[in-house]
XYZ file of C-alpha atoms in Angstrom:
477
model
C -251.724 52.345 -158.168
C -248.551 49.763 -158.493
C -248.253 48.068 -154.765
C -245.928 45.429 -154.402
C -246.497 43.225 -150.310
C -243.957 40.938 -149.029
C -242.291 40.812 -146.106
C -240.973 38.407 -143.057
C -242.866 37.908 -139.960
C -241.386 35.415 -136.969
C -240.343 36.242 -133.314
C -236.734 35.419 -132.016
C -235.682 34.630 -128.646
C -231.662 35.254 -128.124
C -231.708 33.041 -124.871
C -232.155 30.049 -127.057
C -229.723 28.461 -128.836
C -231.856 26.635 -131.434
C -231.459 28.275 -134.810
C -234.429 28.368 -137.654
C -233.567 27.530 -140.930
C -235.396 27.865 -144.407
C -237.383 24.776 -143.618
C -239.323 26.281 -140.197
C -240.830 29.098 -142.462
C -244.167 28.502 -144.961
C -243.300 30.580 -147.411
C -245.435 32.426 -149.829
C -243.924 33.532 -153.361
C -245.568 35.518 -156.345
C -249.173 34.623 -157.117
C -249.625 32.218 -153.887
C -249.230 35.426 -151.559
C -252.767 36.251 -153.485
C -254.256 33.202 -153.444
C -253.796 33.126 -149.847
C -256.390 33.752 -147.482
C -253.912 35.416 -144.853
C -253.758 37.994 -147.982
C -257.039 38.072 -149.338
C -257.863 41.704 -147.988
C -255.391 43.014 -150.836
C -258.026 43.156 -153.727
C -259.416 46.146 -151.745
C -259.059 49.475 -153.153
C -258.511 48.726 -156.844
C -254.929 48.582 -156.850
C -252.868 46.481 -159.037
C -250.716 44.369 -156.610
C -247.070 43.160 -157.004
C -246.415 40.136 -154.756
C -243.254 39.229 -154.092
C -242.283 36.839 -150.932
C -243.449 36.567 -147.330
C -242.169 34.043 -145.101
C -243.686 33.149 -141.831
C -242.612 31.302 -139.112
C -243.693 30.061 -135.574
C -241.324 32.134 -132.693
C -238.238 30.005 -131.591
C -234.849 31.083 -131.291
C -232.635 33.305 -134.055
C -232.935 32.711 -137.633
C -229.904 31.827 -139.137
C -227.823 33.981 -141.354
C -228.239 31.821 -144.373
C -231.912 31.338 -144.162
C -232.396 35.049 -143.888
C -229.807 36.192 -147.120
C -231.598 33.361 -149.158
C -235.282 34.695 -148.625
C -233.994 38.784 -148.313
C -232.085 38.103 -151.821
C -235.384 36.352 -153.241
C -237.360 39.519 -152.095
C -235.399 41.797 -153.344
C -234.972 40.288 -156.668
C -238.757 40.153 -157.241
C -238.660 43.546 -156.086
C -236.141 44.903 -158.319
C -238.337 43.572 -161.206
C -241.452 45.337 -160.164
C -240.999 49.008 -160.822
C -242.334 51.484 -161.574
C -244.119 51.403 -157.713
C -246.374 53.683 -156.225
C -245.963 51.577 -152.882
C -245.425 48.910 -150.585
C -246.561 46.603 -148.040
C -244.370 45.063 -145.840
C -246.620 42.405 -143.277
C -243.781 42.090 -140.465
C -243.477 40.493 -137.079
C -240.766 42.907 -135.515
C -239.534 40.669 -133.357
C -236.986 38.693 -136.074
C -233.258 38.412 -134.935
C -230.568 37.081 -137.284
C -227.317 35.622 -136.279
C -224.395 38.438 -136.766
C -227.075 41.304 -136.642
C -228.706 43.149 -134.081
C -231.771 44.340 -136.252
C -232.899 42.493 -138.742
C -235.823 44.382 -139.967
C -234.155 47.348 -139.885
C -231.508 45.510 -142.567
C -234.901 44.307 -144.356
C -236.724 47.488 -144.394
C -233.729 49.546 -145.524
C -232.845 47.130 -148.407
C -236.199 47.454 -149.765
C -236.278 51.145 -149.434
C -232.390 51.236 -151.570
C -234.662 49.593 -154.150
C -237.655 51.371 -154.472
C -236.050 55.085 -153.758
C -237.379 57.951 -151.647
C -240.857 58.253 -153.418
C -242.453 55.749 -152.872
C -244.700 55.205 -149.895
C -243.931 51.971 -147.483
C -246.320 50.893 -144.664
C -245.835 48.308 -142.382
C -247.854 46.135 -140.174
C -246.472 45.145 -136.733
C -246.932 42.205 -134.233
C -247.469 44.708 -130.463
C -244.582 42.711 -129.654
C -242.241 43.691 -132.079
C -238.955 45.781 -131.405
C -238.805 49.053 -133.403
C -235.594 51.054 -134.105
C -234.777 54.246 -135.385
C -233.513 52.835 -138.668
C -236.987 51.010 -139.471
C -238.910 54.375 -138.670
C -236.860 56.320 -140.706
C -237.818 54.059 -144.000
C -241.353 54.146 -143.165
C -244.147 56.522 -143.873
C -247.040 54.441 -142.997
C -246.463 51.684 -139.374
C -249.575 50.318 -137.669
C -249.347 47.570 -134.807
C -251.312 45.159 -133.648
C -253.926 46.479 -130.668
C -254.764 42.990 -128.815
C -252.801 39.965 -127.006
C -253.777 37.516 -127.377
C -253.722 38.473 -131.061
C -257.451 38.554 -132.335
C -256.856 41.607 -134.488
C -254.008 40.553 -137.181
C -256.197 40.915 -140.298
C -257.688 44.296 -138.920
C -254.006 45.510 -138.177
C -253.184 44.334 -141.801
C -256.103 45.982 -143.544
C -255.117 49.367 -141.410
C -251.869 49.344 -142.691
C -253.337 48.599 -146.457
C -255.980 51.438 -146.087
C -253.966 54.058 -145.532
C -251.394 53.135 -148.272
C -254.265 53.119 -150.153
C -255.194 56.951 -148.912
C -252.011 58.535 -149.195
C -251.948 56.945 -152.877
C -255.607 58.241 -153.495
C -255.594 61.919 -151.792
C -251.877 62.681 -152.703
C -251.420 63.466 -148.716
C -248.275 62.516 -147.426
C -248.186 60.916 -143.909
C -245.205 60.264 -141.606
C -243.550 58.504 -138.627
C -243.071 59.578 -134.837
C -242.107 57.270 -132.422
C -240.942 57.640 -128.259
C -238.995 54.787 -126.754
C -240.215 54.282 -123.143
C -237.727 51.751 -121.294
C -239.754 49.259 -119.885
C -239.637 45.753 -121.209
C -242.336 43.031 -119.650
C -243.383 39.939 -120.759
C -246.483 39.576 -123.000
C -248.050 37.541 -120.016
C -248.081 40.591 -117.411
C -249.208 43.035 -120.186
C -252.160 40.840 -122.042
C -255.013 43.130 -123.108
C -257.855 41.186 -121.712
C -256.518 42.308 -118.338
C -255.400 45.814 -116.158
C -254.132 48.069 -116.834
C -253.062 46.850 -120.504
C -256.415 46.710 -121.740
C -257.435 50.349 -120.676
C -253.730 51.602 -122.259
C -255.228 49.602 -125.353
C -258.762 50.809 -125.687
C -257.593 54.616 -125.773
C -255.868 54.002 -128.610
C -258.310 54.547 -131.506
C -259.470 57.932 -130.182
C -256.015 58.970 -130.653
C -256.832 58.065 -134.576
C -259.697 60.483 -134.523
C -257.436 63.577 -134.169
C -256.503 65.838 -136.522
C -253.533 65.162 -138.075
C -253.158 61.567 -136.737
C -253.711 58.409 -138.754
C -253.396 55.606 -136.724
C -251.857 55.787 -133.212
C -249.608 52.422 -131.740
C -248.178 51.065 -128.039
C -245.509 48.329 -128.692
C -244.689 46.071 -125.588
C -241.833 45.261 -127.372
C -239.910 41.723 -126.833
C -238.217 41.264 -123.712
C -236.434 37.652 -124.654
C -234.537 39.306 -127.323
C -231.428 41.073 -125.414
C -230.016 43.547 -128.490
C -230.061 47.338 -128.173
C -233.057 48.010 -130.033
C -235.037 46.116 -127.456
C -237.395 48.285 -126.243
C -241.404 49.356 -125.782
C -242.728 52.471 -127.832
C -245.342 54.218 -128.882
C -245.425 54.820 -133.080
C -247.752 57.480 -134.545
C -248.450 57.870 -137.995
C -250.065 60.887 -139.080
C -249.929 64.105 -141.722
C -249.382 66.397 -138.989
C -245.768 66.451 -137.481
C -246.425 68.058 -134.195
C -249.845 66.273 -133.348
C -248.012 63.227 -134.110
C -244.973 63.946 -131.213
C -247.562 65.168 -128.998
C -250.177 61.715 -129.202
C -246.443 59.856 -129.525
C -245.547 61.349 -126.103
C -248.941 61.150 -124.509
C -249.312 56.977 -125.232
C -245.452 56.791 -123.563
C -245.904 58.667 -120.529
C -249.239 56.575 -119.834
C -246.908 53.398 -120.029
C -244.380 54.275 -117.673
C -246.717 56.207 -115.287
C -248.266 52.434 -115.066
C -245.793 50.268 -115.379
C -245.746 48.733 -112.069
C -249.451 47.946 -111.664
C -248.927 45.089 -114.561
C -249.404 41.332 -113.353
C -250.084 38.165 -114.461
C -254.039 37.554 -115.236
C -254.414 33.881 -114.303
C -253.383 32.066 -111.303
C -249.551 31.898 -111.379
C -246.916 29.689 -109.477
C -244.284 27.774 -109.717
C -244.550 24.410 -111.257
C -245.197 22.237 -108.166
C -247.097 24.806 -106.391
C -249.263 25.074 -109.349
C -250.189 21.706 -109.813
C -250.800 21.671 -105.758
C -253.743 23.835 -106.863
C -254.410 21.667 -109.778
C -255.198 18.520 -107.946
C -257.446 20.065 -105.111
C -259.446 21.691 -107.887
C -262.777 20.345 -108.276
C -263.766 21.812 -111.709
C -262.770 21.564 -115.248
C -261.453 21.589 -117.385
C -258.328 22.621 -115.901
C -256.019 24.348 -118.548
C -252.488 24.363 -117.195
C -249.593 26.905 -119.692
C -246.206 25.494 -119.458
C -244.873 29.185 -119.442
C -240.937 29.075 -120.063
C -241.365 26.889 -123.347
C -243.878 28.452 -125.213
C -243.795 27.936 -129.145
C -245.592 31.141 -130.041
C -243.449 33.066 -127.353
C -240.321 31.858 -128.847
C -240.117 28.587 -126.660
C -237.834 25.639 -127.859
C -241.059 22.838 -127.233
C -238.910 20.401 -126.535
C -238.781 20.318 -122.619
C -240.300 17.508 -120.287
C -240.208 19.284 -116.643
C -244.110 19.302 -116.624
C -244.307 15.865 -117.989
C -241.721 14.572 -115.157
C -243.544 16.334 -112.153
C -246.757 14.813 -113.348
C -244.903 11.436 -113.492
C -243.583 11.600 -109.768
C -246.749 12.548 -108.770
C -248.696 9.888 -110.659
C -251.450 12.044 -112.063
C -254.700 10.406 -113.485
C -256.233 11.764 -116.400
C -253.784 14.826 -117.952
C -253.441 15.295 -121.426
C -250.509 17.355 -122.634
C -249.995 18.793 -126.004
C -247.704 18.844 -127.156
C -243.702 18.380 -126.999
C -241.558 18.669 -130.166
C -239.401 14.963 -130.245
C -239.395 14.050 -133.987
C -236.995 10.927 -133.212
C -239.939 9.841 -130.111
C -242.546 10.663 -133.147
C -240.394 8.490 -135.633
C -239.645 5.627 -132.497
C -243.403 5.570 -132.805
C -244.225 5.218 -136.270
C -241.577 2.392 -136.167
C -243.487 0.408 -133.358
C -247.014 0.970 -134.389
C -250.281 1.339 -133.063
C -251.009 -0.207 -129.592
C -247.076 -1.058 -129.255
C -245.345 -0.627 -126.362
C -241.812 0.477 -125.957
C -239.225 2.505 -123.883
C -238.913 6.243 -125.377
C -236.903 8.898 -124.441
C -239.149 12.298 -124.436
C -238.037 15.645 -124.106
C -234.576 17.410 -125.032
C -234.715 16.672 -128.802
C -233.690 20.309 -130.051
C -231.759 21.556 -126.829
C -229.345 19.414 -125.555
C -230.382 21.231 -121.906
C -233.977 20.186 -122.171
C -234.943 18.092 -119.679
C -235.946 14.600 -120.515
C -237.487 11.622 -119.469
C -237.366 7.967 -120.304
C -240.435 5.841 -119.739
C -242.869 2.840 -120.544
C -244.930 4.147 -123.473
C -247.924 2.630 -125.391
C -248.643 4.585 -128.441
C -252.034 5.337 -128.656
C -252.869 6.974 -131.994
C -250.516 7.785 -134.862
C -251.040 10.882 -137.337
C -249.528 10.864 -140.687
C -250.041 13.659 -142.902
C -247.545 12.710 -145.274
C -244.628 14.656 -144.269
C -242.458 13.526 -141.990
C -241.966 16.602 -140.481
C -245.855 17.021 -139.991
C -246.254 14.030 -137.887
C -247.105 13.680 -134.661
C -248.187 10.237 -131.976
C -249.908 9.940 -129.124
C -248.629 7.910 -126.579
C -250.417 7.337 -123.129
C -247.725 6.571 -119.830
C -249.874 5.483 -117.090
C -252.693 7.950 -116.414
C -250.904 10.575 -119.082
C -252.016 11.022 -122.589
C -249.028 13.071 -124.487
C -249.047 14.759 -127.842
C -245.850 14.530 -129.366
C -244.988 16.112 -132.834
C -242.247 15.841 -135.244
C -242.179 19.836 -135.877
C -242.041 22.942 -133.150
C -245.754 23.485 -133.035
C -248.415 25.107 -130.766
C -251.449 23.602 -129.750
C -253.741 26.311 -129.150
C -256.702 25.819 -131.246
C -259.433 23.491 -130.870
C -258.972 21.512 -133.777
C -255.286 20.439 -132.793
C -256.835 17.867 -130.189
C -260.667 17.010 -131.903
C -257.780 16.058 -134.900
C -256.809 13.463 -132.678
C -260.197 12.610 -130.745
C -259.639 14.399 -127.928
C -262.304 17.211 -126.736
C -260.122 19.802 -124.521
C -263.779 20.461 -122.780
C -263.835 17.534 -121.354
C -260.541 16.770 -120.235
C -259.742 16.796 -116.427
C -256.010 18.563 -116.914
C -254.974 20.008 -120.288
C -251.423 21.151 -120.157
C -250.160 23.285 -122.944
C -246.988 24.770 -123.557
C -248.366 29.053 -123.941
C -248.123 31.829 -121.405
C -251.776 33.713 -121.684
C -254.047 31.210 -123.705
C -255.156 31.528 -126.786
C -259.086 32.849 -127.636
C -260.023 29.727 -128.068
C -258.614 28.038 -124.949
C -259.081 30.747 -122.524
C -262.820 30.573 -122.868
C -263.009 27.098 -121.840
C -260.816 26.556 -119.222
C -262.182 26.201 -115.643
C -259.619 27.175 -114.246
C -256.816 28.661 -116.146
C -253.418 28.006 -114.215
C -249.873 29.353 -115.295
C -246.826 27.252 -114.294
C -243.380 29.334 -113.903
C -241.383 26.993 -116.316
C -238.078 27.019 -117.097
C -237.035 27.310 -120.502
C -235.844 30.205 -123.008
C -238.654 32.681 -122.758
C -239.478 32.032 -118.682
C -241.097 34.492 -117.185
C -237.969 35.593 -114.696
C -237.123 38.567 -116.013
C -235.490 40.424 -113.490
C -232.437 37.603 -113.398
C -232.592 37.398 -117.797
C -229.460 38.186 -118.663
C -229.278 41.733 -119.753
C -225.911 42.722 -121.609
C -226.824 44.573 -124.911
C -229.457 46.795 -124.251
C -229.355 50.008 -124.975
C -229.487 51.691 -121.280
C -231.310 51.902 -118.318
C -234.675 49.783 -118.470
C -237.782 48.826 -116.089
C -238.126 46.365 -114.419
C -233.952 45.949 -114.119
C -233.667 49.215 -112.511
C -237.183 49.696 -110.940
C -236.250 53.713 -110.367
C -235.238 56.305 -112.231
C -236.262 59.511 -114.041
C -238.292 59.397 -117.984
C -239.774 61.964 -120.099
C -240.560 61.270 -123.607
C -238.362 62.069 -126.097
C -240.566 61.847 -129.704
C -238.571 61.485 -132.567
C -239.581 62.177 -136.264
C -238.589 59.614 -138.877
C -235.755 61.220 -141.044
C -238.136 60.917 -143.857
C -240.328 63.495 -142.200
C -237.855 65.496 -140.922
């Protein structure tokens, strides 16, 4: 068996006007795709594997036109070279848009498929927040999602979509696509699967799998900053069995809409000075505050100060906050030094509407990894400790503050830019507390702007009539 994996996998809000070019993605080309541990599931199955390219990026705002020909041509090219293929893996995000174009995968997908021709078998893994079209489902013959947000089940999405490549290669069966939009579209922070009624919409889902005829059975959220017409939630069945595949494709959709108004946020959530009202007449800790509207891994710019500014004015004691993207405040650092004061402008770095703030700063703690890009300082402004960092970053795991000396368990206030936290922050945080931000991916979504979508949708137009519609991919057709 001749499988060749690549693919592209970042998340694109339209509401921000920060492009990402070549240099925001790690890219993986040839025999480093192998050697990477991301990968490392692919020796499974005795298949001789092709890699090509995959490029990965943290979410932020639409990749630009360039960036994407330059890594689809690259793809391609190594594609074009591989044949003959039995099939291909395609480790996506779903959630990619490109300047000029309203469905980027779609483009990707598609391009690949003009190159390998109609027999050979393509599966695809998917982030549960990805947008699916009918263009992408009618290259496919193999689609499997991700099943938990936070996201603590990429590799086991990844190795789904491998097996059954794998199986339809090995048993000569040949599975297929059906998909039902449903048109609601709700932030990953009202529809996380540790909470109702996400989680029980979630947990059904493998029993589904279990049925004759049906492979592997997905629910897509969908992304809700992204305002194109393929913007929408589905459910996505693959399967050997056309009809049990409409029918579990139908089934997953109606469950959706039927609950679509009992979502709601699972920590405490309010508005940013109402939320750190809360804050400072909590006793415990530590507290873990999410600056929701500028969220990295939601697509967030990283650059914004708002949080920093309130806890300013209010002259808070003992809050760390990690991070904010400022590479010329990480550079005004690096120039000073160590235990130098200075005056430095933080905040609004990227986007020019950012808020910003200028203050007394003594820097703290400088990190050089080599790169300039890479850096990051810490800088302390009164009772404040701030993270700063030359590149858009999160700073969800553990080992982003012990890095720096800081333990998050013992901090009074942690503020990080997220919406839900991540599984390594939400078990330690006592309590967890989400501010209603601003910023490019805030949680407002009844007042996003909402031009290009492709008809009615929940929670703009909070009644009207649905039945699902399953479609088959035209390859199955």
């Amino acid at each position: 068996m001749r499988i060749a994996v690549g693919g592209i996998h970042t998340e694109c809000s339209t509401y921000s006007p920060v492009l990402m070019g070549e240099q925001d993605f790690r890219v993986f080309r040839g025999a480093e795709l192998l050697e990477a541990e991301y990968f490392n599931f692919l020796g499974e199955g005795r298949a001789e594997v092709l890699p090509l390219l995959h490029a990965r990026a943290v979410p932020g705002g639409p990749v630009s036109r360039v960036a994407y020909d330059a890594f689809k041509a690259e793809f391609l090219d190594r594609l074009k070279a591989c044949p003959p293929l039995d099939g291909l893996y395609l480790a996506m995000h779903g959630a990619m848009n490109v300047e000029g174009m309203d469905d980027a995968e779609g483009d990707w997908i598609s391009s690949a498929r003009a190159v390998v021709g109609p027999d050979v078998i393509i599966s695809a893994s998917y982030d549960l927040h990805g947008n699916v079209s009918q263009t992408i489902v009618d290259q496919l013959d193999i689609f499997a999602g991700y099943r938990t947000a936070p996201h603590i089940d990429v590799r086991e999405t990844m190795v789904r979509a491998w097996t059954m490549l794998l199986k339809a290669l090995k048993t000569g069966e040949k599975p297929g696509v059906a998909w039902a939009k449903i048109p609601v579209l709700l932030p990953g922070e009202k529809t996380s699967t540790e909470d109702e009624p996400a989680k029980s919409l979630y947990e059904v889902l493998p029993g589904y799998d279990t049925r004759p005829g049906i492979w592997d059975a997905n629910f897509m959220i969908g992304y809700v900053w992204a305002d194109e017409p393929r913007a929408t939630a589905c459910a996505v069945v693959t399967g050997s069995d056309r009809e049990a595949a409409q029918a579990v494709a139908a089934e997953i959709a109606q469950s959706y809409w039927d609950a679509r108004q009992n979502f709601r946020f699972g920590p405490v959530t309010e508005p940013l000075e109402a939320i750190l009202d809360i804050a400072e007449k909590t006793a415990t800790g530590p507290i873990i505050l999410a600056d929701s509207g500028d969220n990295p891994t939601g697509g967030g710019v990283g650059d914004r100060a708002d949080v920093l500014a309130a806890l300013i004015a209010r002259n808070w004691q003992g809050a760390l906050l990690g991070g904010i993207t400022d590479r010329p405040a990480v550079e005004a650092c690096f120039a000073a030094g160590e235990g130098a004061g200075l005056s430095l402008k933080i905040g609004g770095s990227l986007d020019p509407q950012s808020p910003s703030v200028t203050v007394e700063a003594k820097v703290l703690k400088l990190d050089d990894s080599s790169a300039a890009d890479q850096r990051q300082a810490v800088v302390g402004i009164g009772g404040i400790t701030v993270i700063l960092a030359a590149r858009r970053r999160p700073y969800h795991m553990i080992s982003d503050f012990t890095r720096l000396g800081f333990d998050p368990k013992a901090m009074k206030l942690l503020v990080v830019k997220s919406g839900y936290l991540s599984p390594e922050l939400a078990p330690i945080a006592n309590p967890n507390l989400m501010a209603l931000t601003e910023g490019v991916i805030n949680q407002d979504i009844e007042n996003l702007p909402n031009r290009r979508r492709d008809g009615d949708f929940y929670p703009w137009k909070p009644h009207f009539d649905y039945m699902p519609e399953p479609i088959l991919s035209a390859r199955w057709r």
